[in-house]
Amino acid sequence: MIAQLDPFHAIAVSTLAHRLAGQGRDIIHMEFGQPSTGAPAKAIAAAHEVLDTDPMGYWESQALKARIARHYLETAGVTVDPSRIVLTCGASPALVMALSLIGGPGARVAFARPGYVAYRNNARALFMEPVEVPCGEASGYQIDAAALVALEPAPDAVIIASPANPTGTIIPADELARIAQVCRERGIRIISDEIYQGITFSGDAPSILTVAPDALVVNSFSKYFSMPGWRLGWLVTPEDLADAARARMGNLFLTPPVISQKAGLVAFDCREELEGYVATYARNRDLLLAALPDLGLKRIAPPDGAFYIYADVGHLTQDSMAFALRLLEDTGVAIAPGIDFDPVEGNRFIRFSFAVSTPLVEEAIRRLKPWFAAQPLLETSETV
């Protein structure tokens, strides 16, 4: 029995983008959510020292686990025992482990649609049943407590994400508390994807641990810390699942790279540099929001955090993949098609990542304005 997984369509867009770049085209990469800034300077210096002095091996940094625990105390006011923290090779293994901890084949896992493509595909890979909850403007493109109450039977787990991919929306603190209460009452495990914590523009995004101390929390150094290629993340587990989580990490993935763990520890103390990165994302966001009316894009999810804009292009296309490929061929700007995030309605959505430099955002806007202006409206579309 082999699980059937959907492809990650943005990878196909990126493949074409790199092929065009190899032919001499000037490409602007806005298809993936990866910062272009690189790791903080002191973290890179620490990595050089490790290369020169440490033979490295299989190792889990207790100091890094303690620093992550301190991070939750400082930023969320919650106490997390370091023994509940499992260091991982990025957020992806943390998500796989979290899903495997909440049930076996047939377990039902709910999450918002649109949502990150790996939620659906990882659940399928583990022979679980994805329960996609359609979420639109009314709920801020987020799953809410009312939606969880309405699910019958109750799912075994729910994945929440705040800020979310692809929308950048945030679950308000009061709604987060209601979600936690419903999950307690219905026996639903919470998996909280907090990989974009720290990248917010309209208020804070509270951790689920403030209202649900027994939640599983996925996080990573890839986004706020600008270290995607270092493959370092972590999973916070409830006490009753900590031993099982450590066993899974050891057997499936061993340990994260030593060099990444030592650089990550230093990165925690590079806040001024990291906040400068967030300020760049904020400028890029403002530039795109100002340009969207000229592109004819009037319906977007509010990008309160992360570094994405999820936009409705249903007046121009019903095939977001073909649209993204054509836009890339014509302008050299690579974006992600909505079908990665929503297999039902994503055909009419696209996602821009504004994690690139500000000059590249400005150049992308310069190229996109005349291209969008030249696109014919679909005969069946309505002006919004």
Coordinates of N, CA and C in Angstrom, one line a residue, residues 143-149 158 160 171-186 188 190 208 211-212:
I143 N -9.2 28.5 10.6 CA -10.2 27.6 11.3 C -10.5 28.2 12.6
D144 N -11.8 28.1 13.0 CA -12.1 28.8 14.3 C -12.9 27.7 15.2
A145 N -13.2 28.2 16.4 CA -13.8 27.3 17.3 C -15.2 26.8 16.8
A146 N -15.9 27.6 16.2 CA -17.2 27.2 15.7 C -17.1 26.1 14.7
A147 N -16.1 26.2 13.8 CA -15.9 25.1 12.8 C -15.6 23.8 13.5
L148 N -14.8 23.9 14.6 CA -14.4 22.6 15.3 C -15.6 22.0 16.0
V149 N -16.5 22.9 16.5 CA -17.7 22.4 17.1 C -18.6 21.7 16.1
V158 N -6.3 18.7 15.4 CA -6.4 19.9 14.5 C -5.1 20.5 14.4
I160 N -3.4 24.0 13.6 CA -3.6 25.5 13.4 C -2.3 26.1 13.1
I171 N -4.6 34.2 14.2 CA -5.7 33.9 15.0 C -5.7 34.8 16.2
P172 N -6.7 35.6 16.5 CA -6.7 36.5 17.6 C -6.7 35.7 18.9
A173 N -6.2 36.4 20.0 CA -6.0 35.7 21.2 C -7.3 35.1 21.8
D174 N -8.4 35.9 21.7 CA -9.6 35.3 22.2 C -10.1 34.1 21.5
E175 N -9.9 34.1 20.2 CA -10.3 33.0 19.4 C -9.4 31.8 19.6
L176 N -8.2 32.0 19.9 CA -7.2 31.0 20.2 C -7.7 30.3 21.5
A177 N -8.1 31.1 22.5 CA -8.6 30.5 23.7 C -9.9 29.7 23.5
R178 N -10.8 30.2 22.6 CA -12.0 29.4 22.3 C -11.6 28.1 21.7
I179 N -10.7 28.1 20.7 CA -10.3 26.9 20.1 C -9.7 25.9 21.1
A180 N -8.9 26.4 22.0 CA -8.3 25.5 23.1 C -9.4 24.9 23.9
Q181 N -10.4 25.7 24.3 CA -11.5 25.2 25.1 C -12.3 24.1 24.4
V182 N -12.6 24.3 23.1 CA -13.4 23.3 22.3 C -12.6 22.0 22.2
C183 N -11.3 22.1 22.0 CA -10.4 20.9 21.9 C -10.3 20.2 23.2
R184 N -10.3 20.9 24.3 CA -10.3 20.2 25.6 C -11.7 19.4 25.8
E185 N -12.8 20.1 25.5 CA -14.1 19.5 25.7 C -14.3 18.3 24.8
R186 N -13.7 18.3 23.5 CA -14.0 17.3 22.6 C -12.8 16.3 22.4
I188 N -9.7 16.8 21.4 CA -9.0 17.0 20.1 C -7.5 17.4 20.5
I190 N -4.1 19.3 19.8 CA -3.8 20.5 19.0 C -2.3 20.4 18.5
I208 N 0.1 29.0 21.1 CA -1.0 28.2 21.6 C -0.7 27.8 23.1
V211 N -2.6 29.1 26.1 CA -4.0 28.7 26.5 C -4.1 27.2 26.4
A212 N -3.2 26.5 25.9 CA -3.2 25.0 25.8 C -1.8 24.4 26.1

